[in-house]
Each structure stands twice: as structure tokens, then as C-alpha cells.
């Protein structure tokens, strides 16, 4: 895990390039490694979690303590005897010191606490690995959302220009007595809808840029700081090629499942720790004590005592608290088992969804590309048909709407494909910065 942290933190130590260079997803990720508050918090949570191992081990190691006391005593001693009764005032100093060494020999509760601490430290490892991979997904998600919103704006602007042109053409025809008021209203309505789409897209763009800014510790980024997508980017070869292999990878490597398994082990040792309240404890001890006038019986006397021995403590009855704690820990264990089952099902469902998206994404992209070519040809032919009297104004508007929808769906499919490939690696538990670097090559970066 230390090597993982070192590798992650080394990534943002690479050269960042010039200010004029557009940033790809990987460069945003490099900055997020040192600026994203969620990831920085995960680092601290991981460091805190590692201390559980040392805390648990402490219960198995020797315990050494030293005590010292010194006091001023004012007392009155009364003597009773056959010859009468007498008193004596005593004003004296007393002190005592003790040095105690204890070593557990048999303490199952301490052993269970140690194993629980190890499991908690391993849980922290897996949780941090999950947060590290999650950062890659969050960067890619926000980055593609911003670019898709920008594409939406461009599509809406192009649609508005087309509808405006059609609107003016319809007005001219109406003035010449060849068109209808309905044609004008239809073009105007389509224009207004495209304008509403542009407004929504600008809002989405602002939100996505602010999400990216939050990742790198800035109020917001500008869209011109992001490298646009190369529409002819190279598609990825899916390795391994079959789903069953991905299924096995996820069960073995997914950090969320791994952390849930460690949480289950933590709950198991908590049950053992609670049950240990019924078991005896055996420990070896050594003490060295020095005392002077520590009581009335040892007035003006000094003692130095060294002791070595064995101490056995046998619990008999604790008011039912041990049994209640054991039952409570057992219910928490059962809860952890159900949560692991639920998380496994959720992970495998998402894994299958992303696998299907990657497998079908190639054919989907090709289909949308063919649909775009057809939609562009349809707009051109429909406009010509209107001039020849074979089509009407509504046919042109529908063709323009279909073209805009196809452009939007194609853009969405491109980003969905790249994001699905990243998420597939994430749910399989194999996602590393090298994968984001491969995706980064799909974006045009000006050097």
C-alpha cells in the first residue's frame, strides 16, 4: 500500500506543461491528486486506519508503569495497654514508588483485539485503493460531461441557425403569397426549442466546469482549457475478451468488495473479543516497590520489595454484559454478511452493464456515424424537394431535428464508450492511472 501511495503521489510531480496547453483528463487527474479534498481526506483516513494494527498489537506486548507519591502526614497515635492510655502526635513525610512490569500470557480478548486491528488496517488499505480508483472515474466523468455540454451548445447553435434560415425563407414565401402563417410558426417554435436546449446545455457546462474546478482546487475551469475529443479516436481492444474473466477479476480485485470482506473480518473478531469476557486471563508480572512511612503501621520504617509472579483473573459474573455484548456483535456480523452479499450483487450488475457498453459500443458508434451521414443527406435532399414542390416546410424542420438529435446521440455515444471502458476497469478492480493515460490519447492536446 505504501508503494501505491508513492506511485499516486509521484504522478502529480510530473511536468505540467505550458499554460497555453489544453489539459487532457490525465493532466486534470495529476492536479486532482494534490488538490481534490475528497482524495486528500482519503489519504488521512488511510493513515489513521493503519494505526489500528499498532493499537491492537499493544495489548499483546509488555505493559510498564511507574508510580510515585509523596505526602506530608499529621496524625495522632493513641496507645492502649495495661499501664494506661497514651497519645503521640506524629508529623512526618511519607513516600512510595513502584515500578511494575506486566506481560500477558493468555488473554484471548487482547488477541482478538489485535486481529481486529489488523483487519481494520487492511480495510483502510482497500478503502483507500477504492478512493484512488474512484478519483480516476470522477475526473473522467466530469471531463466528459463538460465536453458533451459544449457539444450540446454547438449543436443547438447550429440548429438555431438552420431554423432561423428556414424562418426567414418562410417569411419571404408568405409575403410573396406562396407560404402560410403555419410554416412561420413551426420554424419559430423549433427555434425556440433549440434556444431552450442551448440554455440548458450552458447550465450543464457551468456545473461540469465547476465540478472539475473543485477537483483541482479552483473555483471553475474554462472550456478552452480542456482538450476536445478526437472524433476519430482509436477504439480499445477489450482484454480479457469474455465476461467470465471480468467476473472473476471483480470478485478478486474490486476494492469495494475487498473492503467489505475486511469489514466482515472485523465483525468476526469483534464477536471473539466479546466472547473473551468469559475466559480467564493469565499474565506474568514483576514489581519493585520502595516505601517509607506509607502507613501508621510502617511509621519510621522503610521497605524495598521486589516481586516476580503469575496473576490469574477468572471472570464469574458481570451482570449479563458479556452475553449482551456477544449477541450484539453477532448481529453486527450478520449485518456485515448481508452487506457483502448486497455489494457483490451491485458490483457484478454494474460490471456487466459496463462490459455490455464496451462490447456494443463499437457497433453503436458505427451505427450513429452512418445515421449522421444519412441525416445530413436527408436535410439536403429535403430542402431540394421543397423547392421542387415534393416536400413541405414541416419535412425540412423534421429533418433538421433528426440531424440535431443524431449529432447529440453520436457525441453521447463517444463519451459513453470511453467512460464505460474506464468504469469496467474500475468495477473489475484493475483501474490504474495507465488506463486514464490511454484514454487521454483520444483527446486533442495542443503542444
mmCIF file of C-alpha atoms in Angstrom, residues 266-276 326 329-331 333:
data_model
loop_
_atom_site.group_PDB
_atom_site.id
_atom_site.type_symbol
_atom_site.label_atom_id
_atom_site.label_comp_id
_atom_site.label_asym_id
_atom_site.label_seq_id
_atom_site.Cartn_x
_atom_site.Cartn_y
_atom_site.Cartn_z
ATOM 1 C CA UNK A 266 -13.527 -7.017 11.723
ATOM 2 C CA UNK A 267 -17.049 -8.026 12.792
ATOM 3 C CA UNK A 268 -15.942 -11.652 13.288
ATOM 4 C CA UNK A 269 -13.129 -10.687 15.641
ATOM 5 C CA UNK A 270 -15.424 -8.319 17.485
ATOM 6 C CA UNK A 271 -17.587 -11.344 18.277
ATOM 7 C CA UNK A 272 -14.491 -13.203 19.511
ATOM 8 C CA UNK A 273 -13.444 -10.212 21.588
ATOM 9 C CA UNK A 274 -16.856 -10.037 23.231
ATOM 10 C CA UNK A 275 -16.878 -13.772 23.980
ATOM 11 C CA UNK A 276 -13.463 -13.494 25.606
ATOM 12 C CA UNK A 326 -21.673 -11.077 22.314
ATOM 13 C CA UNK A 329 -21.569 -8.371 17.971
ATOM 14 C CA UNK A 330 -23.167 -11.464 16.387
ATOM 15 C CA UNK A 331 -25.998 -9.379 14.928
ATOM 16 C CA UNK A 333 -21.608 -9.817 11.963
#
